[in-house]
């Protein structure tokens, strides 16, 4: 199904301007700000979603003046926004909305004065983005409060790593909730900002087709793959984290929630988040000997990725980290112990330096109950719905058809193929564009609530502990493959295989 319709363009280009805002970005000289936040805000500005009545106020320890920060903003647009979306006049106006305050939150004697930049007008939305390490969230909140910058309607945006286990996550959340109420806190999981991830909601709840069969009576199992071809080694943080914390605790569990949750009554933030929380709390704990049985962790050796020779994870690490047991790959057979999903495994896997960059969700339906095609060539294969998150975003529904032409009844599997690139001609917005402006709108639907985050850690912690207590190392896998053989065995033991169409 390739569907070209002019009306799609006008729907997708509808821009709803937001109220003017003061966006204060702590950590304004860091990588996240340069790579993601500035380009995202620039795109939204260029598309007319806000104008020069809004302000972006960079804050960081680095000594800069407004002009130097504006140059940083200018350079980051040139580096991270594609040429076709850059134009000098728009960039100049956008840059003129940016200013800077040098500030060291950890040292009261070096606190900067944000007061001169913030506007008191209640119609100007006030948002604080903490693009900083979590141990600075507390001191930053103290600074905001002590200097009188807090307002009950202000918003605070925080982002992973929100802890390395349940206990540390509670501490981080506590440090923020001493000052901000839960309805002011926006916890980013950037996967929720991806268009294709939001499309999961549309697919499930804006169509009548799927919901009646979205359960254990009709679905055999679900696969969630988030594969990356990039390596991990040079990011210091990664070795402390590993794939389980970096990808499963947040992104993959969020995807699993959107696939598995009950239909919420509305798209109101808490309606949706209540349903996601129920899924997280229904995940069967993986503890004790089950950790070895139901999980596989791996670490890449040297190999080749996208035509180039690449080093092993160990070789990328600094001397003092050599011998690290950190996993760069994880596969888990998860189960959701509730009425809808009893006995439907959710196989999840993610890793660095895999064969290609490909993220997708596969819903494998059960076989037809009875085949009338006894004499047909080729048995009917069970239907499969493949939701491709990135790249080549789209949805494929694999159906059985009769192979056209003479030769008797020959059955063949073909995909009904909705490719976003072929259907929509417009640029797909980056996740941060949507999320940053949802903060201004006060719309928390695509952000994680504290109890969700903690429920996710509760499920993750015993797996981590099982690994830490085990004598074995992560299984090696060659860079540029689909991970360790154990991951293949994990699913094949159940008589199933990983879906690798189009890879
Ligand atoms: C981040 C992880 O949260 O997500 C990274 O820390 C990972 O390790 C990234 O590479 C993947 O995001 P995306 O949007 O490229 O799929």
Short mmCIF file of C-alpha atoms and ligand atoms in Angstrom, two decimals:
data_model
loop_
_atom_site.label_atom_id
_atom_site.label_comp_id
_atom_site.label_asym_id
_atom_site.label_seq_id
_atom_site.Cartn_x
_atom_site.Cartn_y
_atom_site.Cartn_z
CA UNK A 1 0.00 0.00 0.00
CA UNK A 2 1.74 3.14 -1.12
CA UNK A 3 -0.64 5.94 -0.55
CA UNK A 4 -0.09 9.35 -2.05
CA UNK A 5 -2.64 11.88 -1.00
CA UNK A 6 -2.19 15.62 -1.11
CA UNK A 7 -4.26 16.07 2.04
CA UNK A 8 -1.59 14.22 4.05
CA UNK A 9 0.75 17.10 3.49
CA UNK A 10 -1.56 19.76 4.82
CA UNK A 11 -2.40 17.69 7.90
CA UNK A 12 1.22 17.03 8.77
CA UNK A 13 2.27 20.63 8.30
CA UNK A 14 -0.22 22.13 10.72
CA UNK A 15 1.69 24.32 13.14
CA UNK A 16 0.11 25.40 16.40
CA UNK A 17 2.13 28.26 17.92
CA UNK A 18 2.98 28.02 21.61
CA UNK A 19 2.98 30.74 24.26
CA UNK A 20 6.20 32.76 24.56
CA UNK A 21 8.69 31.13 26.89
CA UNK A 22 11.96 31.52 28.78
CA UNK A 23 13.80 28.21 28.32
CA UNK A 24 16.70 28.06 30.74
CA UNK A 25 19.19 25.38 29.69
CA UNK A 26 21.61 24.27 32.41
CA UNK A 27 24.59 22.57 30.77
CA UNK A 28 24.35 24.90 27.78
CA UNK A 29 27.85 24.26 26.48
CA UNK A 30 27.48 20.46 26.55
CA UNK A 31 26.98 17.94 23.82
CA UNK A 32 23.25 17.41 24.32
CA UNK A 33 22.57 21.12 23.98
CA UNK A 34 24.67 21.48 20.86
CA UNK A 35 23.59 18.30 19.09
CA UNK A 36 19.95 18.04 20.04
CA UNK A 37 18.40 20.96 21.93
CA UNK A 38 19.55 23.89 19.81
CA UNK A 39 18.83 22.19 16.46
CA UNK A 40 15.40 21.09 17.72
CA UNK A 41 14.47 24.58 18.91
CA UNK A 42 15.80 26.10 15.71
CA UNK A 43 13.58 23.84 13.58
CA UNK A 44 10.50 24.72 15.61
CA UNK A 45 11.38 28.41 15.34
CA UNK A 46 11.90 28.16 11.61
CA UNK A 47 8.55 26.41 11.25
CA UNK A 48 6.90 29.32 13.06
CA UNK A 49 5.92 27.53 16.25
CA UNK A 50 7.42 30.33 18.32
CA UNK A 51 8.87 33.70 17.47
CA UNK A 52 11.34 36.22 18.83
CA UNK A 53 9.15 36.82 21.89
CA UNK A 54 10.70 33.67 23.35
CA UNK A 55 14.12 33.40 25.00
CA UNK A 56 16.67 30.63 25.32
CA UNK A 57 18.97 31.27 28.25
CA UNK A 58 22.11 29.15 28.37
CA UNK A 59 23.64 28.48 31.77
CA UNK A 60 26.92 26.73 32.50
CA UNK A 61 30.16 26.94 34.45
CA UNK A 62 32.16 27.91 31.37
CA UNK A 63 32.83 31.64 31.33
CA UNK A 64 31.09 33.08 28.29
CA UNK A 65 29.26 36.26 27.44
CA UNK A 66 26.08 36.51 25.37
CA UNK A 67 28.01 36.99 22.14
CA UNK A 68 30.19 33.91 22.69
CA UNK A 69 27.13 31.78 23.49
CA UNK A 70 25.33 33.13 20.43
CA UNK A 71 28.32 32.04 18.37
CA UNK A 72 28.08 28.56 19.90
CA UNK A 73 24.37 28.46 18.98
CA UNK A 74 25.13 29.66 15.47
CA UNK A 75 27.87 27.05 15.03
CA UNK A 76 25.77 24.24 16.36
CA UNK A 77 23.00 25.06 13.86
CA UNK A 78 25.57 25.01 11.08
CA UNK A 79 26.97 21.73 12.28
CA UNK A 80 23.80 19.82 13.14
CA UNK A 81 21.03 21.24 10.95
CA UNK A 82 21.01 20.13 7.34
CA UNK A 83 21.85 22.84 4.83
CA UNK A 84 18.43 22.85 3.19
CA UNK A 85 16.84 24.04 6.46
CA UNK A 86 19.35 26.77 7.23
CA UNK A 87 18.81 30.31 6.18
CA UNK A 88 20.84 33.23 7.39
CA UNK A 89 18.00 35.59 8.29
CA UNK A 90 16.18 32.96 10.38
CA UNK A 91 19.38 31.88 12.08
CA UNK A 92 20.22 35.51 12.93
CA UNK A 93 16.82 36.11 14.56
CA UNK A 94 16.93 32.80 16.40
CA UNK A 95 20.42 33.51 17.69
CA UNK A 96 19.32 36.96 18.91
CA UNK A 97 16.82 35.19 21.22
CA UNK A 98 19.70 33.41 22.99
CA UNK A 99 21.64 34.76 25.94
CA UNK A 100 23.93 33.35 28.60
CA UNK A 101 24.66 33.31 32.32
CA UNK A 102 27.91 31.93 33.76
CA UNK A 103 27.01 30.00 36.85
CA UNK A 104 28.39 27.24 39.04
CA UNK A 105 25.45 25.71 40.89
CA UNK A 106 27.74 23.64 43.09
CA UNK A 107 29.48 26.71 44.54
CA UNK A 108 27.24 29.37 46.06
CA UNK A 109 29.98 31.99 45.81
CA UNK A 110 29.93 31.55 42.04
CA UNK A 111 26.20 31.57 41.50
CA UNK A 112 25.21 33.64 38.50
CA UNK A 113 22.36 36.09 38.19
CA UNK A 114 19.54 34.63 36.14
CA UNK A 115 17.08 37.17 37.52
CA UNK A 116 17.99 39.84 34.99
CA UNK A 117 17.15 37.50 32.11
CA UNK A 118 13.97 35.87 33.38
CA UNK A 119 10.71 37.67 32.75
CA UNK A 120 8.08 37.93 35.47
CA UNK A 121 5.16 38.02 33.07
CA UNK A 122 2.85 35.09 33.99
CA UNK A 123 2.09 34.63 30.29
CA UNK A 124 5.70 33.77 29.63
CA UNK A 125 6.20 30.06 30.28
CA UNK A 126 9.25 29.32 32.42
CA UNK A 127 11.09 26.05 31.79
CA UNK A 128 14.36 24.76 33.24
CA UNK A 129 16.15 22.10 31.21
CA UNK A 130 18.79 20.18 33.14
CA UNK A 131 21.24 19.02 30.51
CA UNK A 132 23.65 18.22 33.34
CA UNK A 133 24.75 15.24 35.42
CA UNK A 134 22.02 14.02 37.82
CA UNK A 135 24.13 14.76 40.90
CA UNK A 136 23.74 18.43 39.97
CA UNK A 137 19.92 18.30 39.81
CA UNK A 138 19.64 18.85 43.58
CA UNK A 139 22.05 21.81 43.76
CA UNK A 140 20.42 23.33 40.66
CA UNK A 141 16.97 23.07 42.24
CA UNK A 142 18.37 24.68 45.40
CA UNK A 143 19.80 27.52 43.34
CA UNK A 144 16.48 28.04 41.53
CA UNK A 145 14.57 28.12 44.79
CA UNK A 146 17.04 30.17 46.82
CA UNK A 147 17.32 32.84 44.16
CA UNK A 148 13.55 33.10 43.80
CA UNK A 149 13.35 31.77 40.24
CA UNK A 150 10.87 29.05 41.20
CA UNK A 151 7.26 29.53 40.19
CA UNK A 152 4.47 27.03 40.80
CA UNK A 153 3.78 26.95 37.07
CA UNK A 154 7.45 26.56 36.07
CA UNK A 155 8.56 23.28 34.47
CA UNK A 156 11.71 21.27 34.94
CA UNK A 157 13.03 18.84 32.35
CA UNK A 158 15.34 15.99 33.35
CA UNK A 159 16.82 13.17 31.42
CA UNK A 160 18.65 9.89 31.85
CA UNK A 161 20.67 8.51 33.43
CA UNK A 162 17.99 8.84 36.11
CA UNK A 163 19.81 6.48 38.43
CA UNK A 164 21.74 3.26 38.03
CA UNK A 165 19.30 1.27 40.14
CA UNK A 166 16.08 1.81 42.06
CA UNK A 167 17.74 3.29 45.13
CA UNK A 168 19.77 5.88 43.23
CA UNK A 169 16.78 6.72 41.05
CA UNK A 170 14.73 7.45 44.19
CA UNK A 171 17.50 9.77 45.42
CA UNK A 172 17.61 11.66 42.12
CA UNK A 173 13.86 12.05 42.00
CA UNK A 174 13.80 13.16 45.63
CA UNK A 175 16.38 15.84 44.92
CA UNK A 176 14.06 17.34 42.32
CA UNK A 177 10.77 16.75 44.10
CA UNK A 178 11.94 18.72 47.15
CA UNK A 179 11.28 21.81 45.02
CA UNK A 180 9.11 20.78 42.07
CA UNK A 181 5.75 18.98 42.18
CA UNK A 182 5.28 15.90 39.98
CA UNK A 183 3.09 17.86 37.54
CA UNK A 184 6.06 20.19 36.94
CA UNK A 185 8.58 17.43 36.20
CA UNK A 186 9.16 16.31 32.60
CA UNK A 187 11.30 13.14 32.44
CA UNK A 188 12.49 12.69 28.91
CA UNK A 189 12.72 9.35 27.20
CA UNK A 190 13.45 10.57 23.71
CA UNK A 191 11.97 7.41 22.17
CA UNK A 192 8.53 8.69 23.14
CA UNK A 193 9.17 11.77 21.02
CA UNK A 194 9.85 9.72 17.89
CA UNK A 195 7.07 9.98 15.32
CA UNK A 196 6.99 6.23 14.75
CA UNK A 197 6.68 5.53 18.45
CA UNK A 198 3.73 7.90 18.75
CA UNK A 199 2.36 6.18 15.70
CA UNK A 200 2.07 3.00 17.75
CA UNK A 201 -0.70 4.76 19.66
CA UNK A 202 -2.41 5.76 16.43
CA UNK A 203 -2.08 2.29 14.96
CA UNK A 204 -3.56 0.61 18.02
CA UNK A 205 -6.19 3.13 19.06
CA UNK A 206 -7.22 4.94 15.89
CA UNK A 207 -7.99 1.77 13.96
CA UNK A 208 -10.62 -0.83 14.65
CA UNK A 209 -8.68 -3.67 13.03
CA UNK A 210 -6.05 -4.54 15.56
CA UNK A 211 -7.51 -4.15 19.03
CA UNK A 212 -9.88 -7.15 18.90
CA UNK A 213 -6.98 -9.48 18.09
CA UNK A 214 -4.36 -7.74 20.23
CA UNK A 215 -4.13 -10.45 22.88
CA UNK A 216 -2.87 -13.92 23.68
CA UNK A 217 -5.68 -15.59 21.75
CA UNK A 218 -4.30 -14.23 18.49
CA UNK A 219 -0.74 -13.16 19.14
CA UNK A 220 1.96 -15.81 19.47
CA UNK A 221 4.76 -13.53 20.58
CA UNK A 222 6.23 -10.05 20.23
CA UNK A 223 9.79 -9.06 19.32
CA UNK A 224 11.34 -5.70 20.04
CA UNK A 225 14.72 -5.02 18.48
CA UNK A 226 16.73 -1.82 18.86
CA UNK A 227 19.92 -2.47 16.93
CA UNK A 228 22.71 0.03 16.50
CA UNK A 229 25.75 -0.21 14.27
CA UNK A 230 27.73 2.38 16.23
CA UNK A 231 30.13 1.35 18.98
CA UNK A 232 30.13 2.50 22.58
CA UNK A 233 33.63 2.53 23.86
CA UNK A 234 34.63 6.17 23.80
CA UNK A 235 31.68 7.36 25.87
CA UNK A 236 32.89 7.18 29.47
CA UNK A 237 29.34 6.92 30.78
CA UNK A 238 28.57 3.79 28.80
CA UNK A 239 30.93 1.53 30.67
CA UNK A 240 29.19 2.44 33.94
CA UNK A 241 25.85 1.79 32.38
CA UNK A 242 25.80 -1.04 29.82
CA UNK A 243 23.01 -1.94 27.43
CA UNK A 244 20.54 -3.01 30.11
CA UNK A 245 20.51 0.38 31.82
CA UNK A 246 21.24 2.46 28.73
CA UNK A 247 18.52 1.04 26.48
CA UNK A 248 16.28 -1.55 28.14
CA UNK A 249 15.36 0.19 31.40
CA UNK A 250 14.00 3.16 29.50
CA UNK A 251 13.53 3.04 25.72
CA UNK A 252 12.70 -0.63 25.26
CA UNK A 253 10.43 -0.88 28.28
CA UNK A 254 8.57 2.20 27.06
CA UNK A 255 8.07 0.54 23.68
CA UNK A 256 6.91 -2.62 25.39
CA UNK A 257 4.41 -0.60 27.44
CA UNK A 258 2.93 1.05 24.37
CA UNK A 259 2.49 -2.34 22.70
CA UNK A 260 1.09 -4.10 25.74
CA UNK A 261 -0.98 -1.52 27.63
CA UNK A 262 -4.76 -1.54 27.85
CA UNK A 263 -6.49 1.20 25.87
CA UNK A 264 -6.43 4.31 28.06
CA UNK A 265 -9.67 6.26 28.37
CA UNK A 266 -8.05 9.29 26.72
CA UNK A 267 -4.67 10.60 25.73
CA UNK A 268 -4.46 12.65 28.92
CA UNK A 269 -1.04 12.25 30.50
CA UNK A 270 -2.15 10.31 33.54
CA UNK A 271 -4.65 8.13 31.70
CA UNK A 272 -1.84 6.87 29.49
CA UNK A 273 0.76 6.69 32.20
CA UNK A 274 -1.55 4.73 34.51
CA UNK A 275 -1.85 2.06 31.82
CA UNK A 276 1.89 1.94 31.17
CA UNK A 277 2.51 1.60 34.88
CA UNK A 278 0.18 -1.42 35.07
CA UNK A 279 2.22 -3.13 32.36
CA UNK A 280 5.50 -2.47 34.16
CA UNK A 281 4.04 -3.81 37.39
CA UNK A 282 2.80 -6.92 35.58
CA UNK A 283 6.20 -7.85 34.18
CA UNK A 284 7.16 -11.22 35.60
CA UNK A 285 10.23 -10.69 37.77
CA UNK A 286 13.36 -12.35 36.42
CA UNK A 287 15.23 -13.47 39.50
CA UNK A 288 17.68 -16.14 40.67
CA UNK A 289 18.29 -18.98 38.17
CA UNK A 290 15.84 -17.38 35.70
CA UNK A 291 18.39 -14.66 35.01
CA UNK A 292 20.66 -17.20 33.30
CA UNK A 293 17.73 -18.84 31.53
CA UNK A 294 15.89 -15.78 30.27
CA UNK A 295 18.62 -13.23 29.59
CA UNK A 296 21.73 -13.10 27.41
CA UNK A 297 24.40 -10.43 27.60
CA UNK A 298 27.17 -9.91 25.12
CA UNK A 299 30.16 -7.74 24.37
CA UNK A 300 31.53 -7.09 20.90
CA UNK A 301 34.88 -8.24 19.64
CA UNK A 302 36.55 -6.66 16.67
CA UNK A 303 34.92 -7.17 13.30
CA UNK A 304 33.58 -5.04 10.54
CA UNK A 305 30.74 -2.57 10.58
CA UNK A 306 29.32 -1.03 7.43
CA UNK A 307 32.37 -1.98 5.39
CA UNK A 308 35.03 -0.77 7.83
CA UNK A 309 37.14 -2.71 10.28
CA UNK A 310 36.24 -1.83 13.86
CA UNK A 311 37.86 -2.51 17.22
CA UNK A 312 36.59 -4.63 20.03
CA UNK A 313 34.82 -2.87 22.92
CA UNK A 314 37.76 -3.73 25.17
CA UNK A 315 40.19 -2.01 22.82
CA UNK A 316 38.16 1.20 22.87
CA UNK A 317 38.36 1.46 26.64
CA UNK A 318 41.01 3.41 28.53
CA UNK A 319 43.71 1.35 30.33
CA UNK A 320 42.00 1.46 33.72
CA UNK A 321 38.77 0.04 32.30
CA UNK A 322 40.29 -2.91 30.42
CA UNK A 323 38.73 -6.22 31.39
CA UNK A 324 35.34 -4.50 31.80
CA UNK A 325 32.37 -6.87 32.09
CA UNK A 326 29.96 -4.25 30.79
CA UNK A 327 27.47 -5.66 28.30
CA UNK A 328 27.10 -4.00 24.90
CA UNK A 329 24.28 -6.36 23.96
CA UNK A 330 21.33 -7.77 25.81
CA UNK A 331 18.47 -10.09 24.90
CA UNK A 332 15.67 -10.96 27.28
CA UNK A 333 12.62 -13.14 27.17
CA UNK A 334 10.09 -11.11 29.12
CA UNK A 335 6.58 -12.05 30.11
CA UNK A 336 3.65 -9.97 31.21
CA UNK A 337 1.61 -11.74 33.83
CA UNK A 338 -1.88 -10.47 33.11
CA UNK A 339 -5.04 -11.67 31.41
CA UNK A 340 -4.27 -10.19 27.99
CA UNK A 341 -0.69 -11.40 27.67
CA UNK A 342 -0.44 -14.66 29.60
CA UNK A 343 2.00 -16.99 27.81
CA UNK A 344 2.91 -14.47 25.11
CA UNK A 345 6.66 -13.94 25.32
CA UNK A 346 8.11 -10.52 24.54
CA UNK A 347 11.60 -11.12 23.16
CA UNK A 348 13.65 -7.97 23.39
CA UNK A 349 17.19 -7.33 22.21
CA UNK A 350 19.45 -4.36 21.76
CA UNK A 351 23.13 -3.88 21.13
CA UNK A 352 25.95 -1.77 19.81
CA UNK A 353 27.99 -2.73 16.74
CA UNK A 354 25.27 -4.96 15.36
CA UNK A 355 24.88 -5.74 11.67
CA UNK A 356 22.94 -2.58 10.95
CA UNK A 357 20.95 0.23 12.57
CA UNK A 358 17.41 -1.07 12.75
CA UNK A 359 14.69 -0.72 15.34
CA UNK A 360 11.43 -2.52 15.00
CA UNK A 361 8.57 -4.16 16.76
CA UNK A 362 7.25 -7.43 15.38
CA UNK A 363 3.83 -8.72 16.32
CA UNK A 364 3.72 -12.38 15.35
CA UNK A 365 0.15 -13.61 15.09
CA UNK A 366 -0.91 -17.21 15.67
CA UNK A 367 -1.55 -19.64 12.80
CA UNK A 368 -5.02 -19.84 11.28
CA UNK A 369 -7.10 -22.37 13.21
CA UNK A 370 -7.83 -24.55 10.16
CA UNK A 371 -6.50 -24.54 6.62
CA UNK A 372 -8.79 -25.22 3.71
CA UNK A 373 -5.82 -25.23 1.36
CA UNK A 374 -4.72 -28.81 1.70
CA UNK A 375 -3.68 -29.06 -1.91
CA UNK A 376 -2.07 -25.68 -2.14
CA UNK A 377 1.60 -25.18 -2.76
CA UNK A 378 3.02 -23.55 0.36
CA UNK A 379 1.26 -23.69 3.71
CA UNK A 380 -0.37 -20.49 5.00
CA UNK A 381 2.11 -18.68 7.22
CA UNK A 382 0.87 -16.83 10.29
CA UNK A 383 0.40 -13.09 9.81
CA UNK A 384 3.00 -10.69 11.07
CA UNK A 385 2.85 -6.95 11.71
CA UNK A 386 6.20 -5.21 11.59
CA UNK A 387 6.40 -1.67 12.92
CA UNK A 388 9.63 -0.16 11.77
CA UNK A 389 10.78 2.59 14.12
CA UNK A 390 13.96 3.59 12.33
CA UNK A 391 15.38 3.95 9.77
CA UNK A 392 13.01 3.40 6.79
CA UNK A 393 10.10 4.18 9.08
CA UNK A 394 6.91 2.38 8.24
CA UNK A 395 4.51 -0.44 8.91
CA UNK A 396 4.34 -3.78 7.11
CA UNK A 397 1.55 -6.26 7.49
CA UNK A 398 2.53 -9.65 6.09
CA UNK A 399 -0.46 -11.37 4.53
CA UNK A 400 -0.99 -14.56 2.57
CA UNK A 401 -2.24 -14.16 -0.98
CA UNK A 402 -2.73 -16.39 -3.95
CA UNK A 403 0.19 -16.08 -6.27
CA UNK A 404 -1.38 -14.59 -9.41
CA UNK A 405 -1.67 -16.57 -12.62
CA UNK A 406 -2.10 -20.17 -13.55
CA UNK A 407 -0.49 -23.10 -11.78
CA UNK A 408 -3.14 -23.95 -9.24
CA UNK A 409 -3.54 -22.54 -5.75
CA UNK A 410 -0.14 -21.31 -4.76
CA UNK A 411 0.03 -19.36 -1.51
CA UNK A 412 2.54 -16.64 -1.01
CA UNK A 413 3.37 -14.21 1.78
CA UNK A 414 3.49 -10.54 0.77
CA UNK A 415 3.71 -7.38 2.86
CA UNK A 416 1.14 -4.64 2.76
CA UNK A 417 3.72 -1.92 2.96
CA UNK A 418 3.20 1.57 4.36
CA UNK A 419 6.44 3.43 3.92
CA UNK A 420 6.47 6.80 5.66
CA UNK A 421 9.11 8.19 3.31
CA UNK A 422 7.00 7.37 0.25
CA UNK A 423 3.74 8.52 1.82
CA UNK A 424 4.79 11.73 3.52
CA UNK A 425 6.95 14.18 1.69
CA UNK A 426 7.77 16.39 4.63
CA UNK A 427 10.73 16.28 6.96
CA UNK A 428 10.13 13.99 9.94
CA UNK A 429 10.70 16.07 13.07
CA UNK A 430 13.33 14.89 15.55
CA UNK A 431 12.08 13.54 18.86
CA UNK A 432 13.36 16.54 20.81
CA UNK A 433 11.34 19.01 18.74
CA UNK A 434 8.09 17.53 19.89
CA UNK A 435 9.20 17.01 23.47
CA UNK A 436 10.72 20.46 24.04
CA UNK A 437 7.55 22.16 22.93
CA UNK A 438 5.28 19.77 24.82
CA UNK A 439 7.03 21.10 27.92
CA UNK A 440 5.98 24.62 26.94
CA UNK A 441 2.44 23.41 26.30
CA UNK A 442 2.35 21.73 29.70
CA UNK A 443 1.58 18.42 28.02
CA UNK A 444 3.09 15.51 29.99
CA UNK A 445 1.70 12.59 27.97
CA UNK A 446 5.03 11.72 26.34
CA UNK A 447 7.07 11.99 29.54
CA UNK A 448 7.69 9.35 32.19
CA UNK A 449 6.05 9.65 35.55
CA UNK A 450 8.12 8.91 38.62
CA UNK A 451 6.29 5.69 39.49
CA UNK A 452 6.86 4.34 35.97
CA UNK A 453 10.55 4.98 36.22
CA UNK A 454 10.73 3.25 39.57
CA UNK A 455 8.68 0.26 38.43
CA UNK A 456 11.08 -0.15 35.50
CA UNK A 457 14.07 -0.16 37.86
CA UNK A 458 12.35 -2.70 40.11
CA UNK A 459 12.21 -5.12 37.19
CA UNK A 460 15.74 -4.36 35.96
CA UNK A 461 17.59 -4.54 39.30
CA UNK A 462 17.33 -8.32 39.89
CA UNK A 463 18.64 -8.99 36.38
CA UNK A 464 21.60 -6.76 37.03
CA UNK A 465 22.19 -8.40 40.39
CA UNK A 466 21.99 -11.85 38.81
CA UNK A 467 24.67 -10.89 36.32
CA UNK A 468 26.88 -9.24 38.92
CA UNK A 469 26.77 -12.36 41.05
CA UNK A 470 27.47 -14.77 38.18
CA UNK A 471 31.00 -15.94 37.42
CA UNK A 472 30.56 -15.84 33.64
CA UNK A 473 31.44 -12.94 31.38
CA UNK A 474 29.24 -11.40 28.70
CA UNK A 475 29.26 -13.66 25.64
CA UNK A 476 31.54 -12.35 22.92
CA UNK A 477 30.11 -11.49 19.51
CA UNK A 478 31.80 -10.28 16.39
CA UNK A 479 31.14 -6.62 15.56
CA UNK A 480 28.82 -6.38 12.57
CA UNK A 481 26.76 -9.49 13.44
CA UNK A 482 23.43 -9.92 15.23
CA UNK A 483 24.92 -10.52 18.65
CA UNK A 484 26.04 -13.62 20.54
CA UNK A 485 24.79 -17.07 19.58
CA UNK A 486 23.09 -17.26 22.96
CA UNK A 487 20.57 -14.65 21.77
CA UNK A 488 19.63 -16.85 18.84
CA UNK A 489 19.39 -19.86 21.12
CA UNK A 490 17.17 -17.88 23.54
CA UNK A 491 14.39 -17.63 20.97
CA UNK A 492 15.08 -20.83 19.02
CA UNK A 493 14.69 -22.86 22.18
CA UNK A 494 11.03 -21.87 22.00
CA UNK A 495 10.78 -22.90 18.33
CA UNK A 496 10.85 -19.28 17.09
CA UNK A 497 13.34 -17.09 15.24
CA UNK A 498 14.27 -13.42 15.22
CA UNK A 499 12.62 -11.55 12.41
CA UNK A 500 15.29 -10.26 10.08
CA UNK A 501 13.34 -9.13 7.04
CA UNK A 502 14.97 -6.30 5.22
CA UNK A 503 18.09 -6.34 7.37
C1 LIG B 1 20.49 6.92 24.06
C2 LIG B 1 21.57 5.98 24.49
O1 LIG B 1 19.54 7.08 25.07
O2 LIG B 1 19.86 6.42 22.90
C3 LIG B 1 22.57 5.75 23.38
O3 LIG B 1 22.24 6.50 25.61
C4 LIG B 1 21.87 5.32 22.13
O4 LIG B 1 23.54 4.78 23.76
C5 LIG B 1 20.73 6.27 21.79
O5 LIG B 1 22.81 5.30 21.07
C6 LIG B 1 19.91 5.74 20.64
O6 LIG B 1 19.01 6.74 20.23
P1 LIG B 1 18.48 6.80 18.73
O7 LIG B 1 17.50 7.92 18.75
O8 LIG B 1 19.67 7.04 17.86
O9 LIG B 1 17.86 5.47 18.47
#
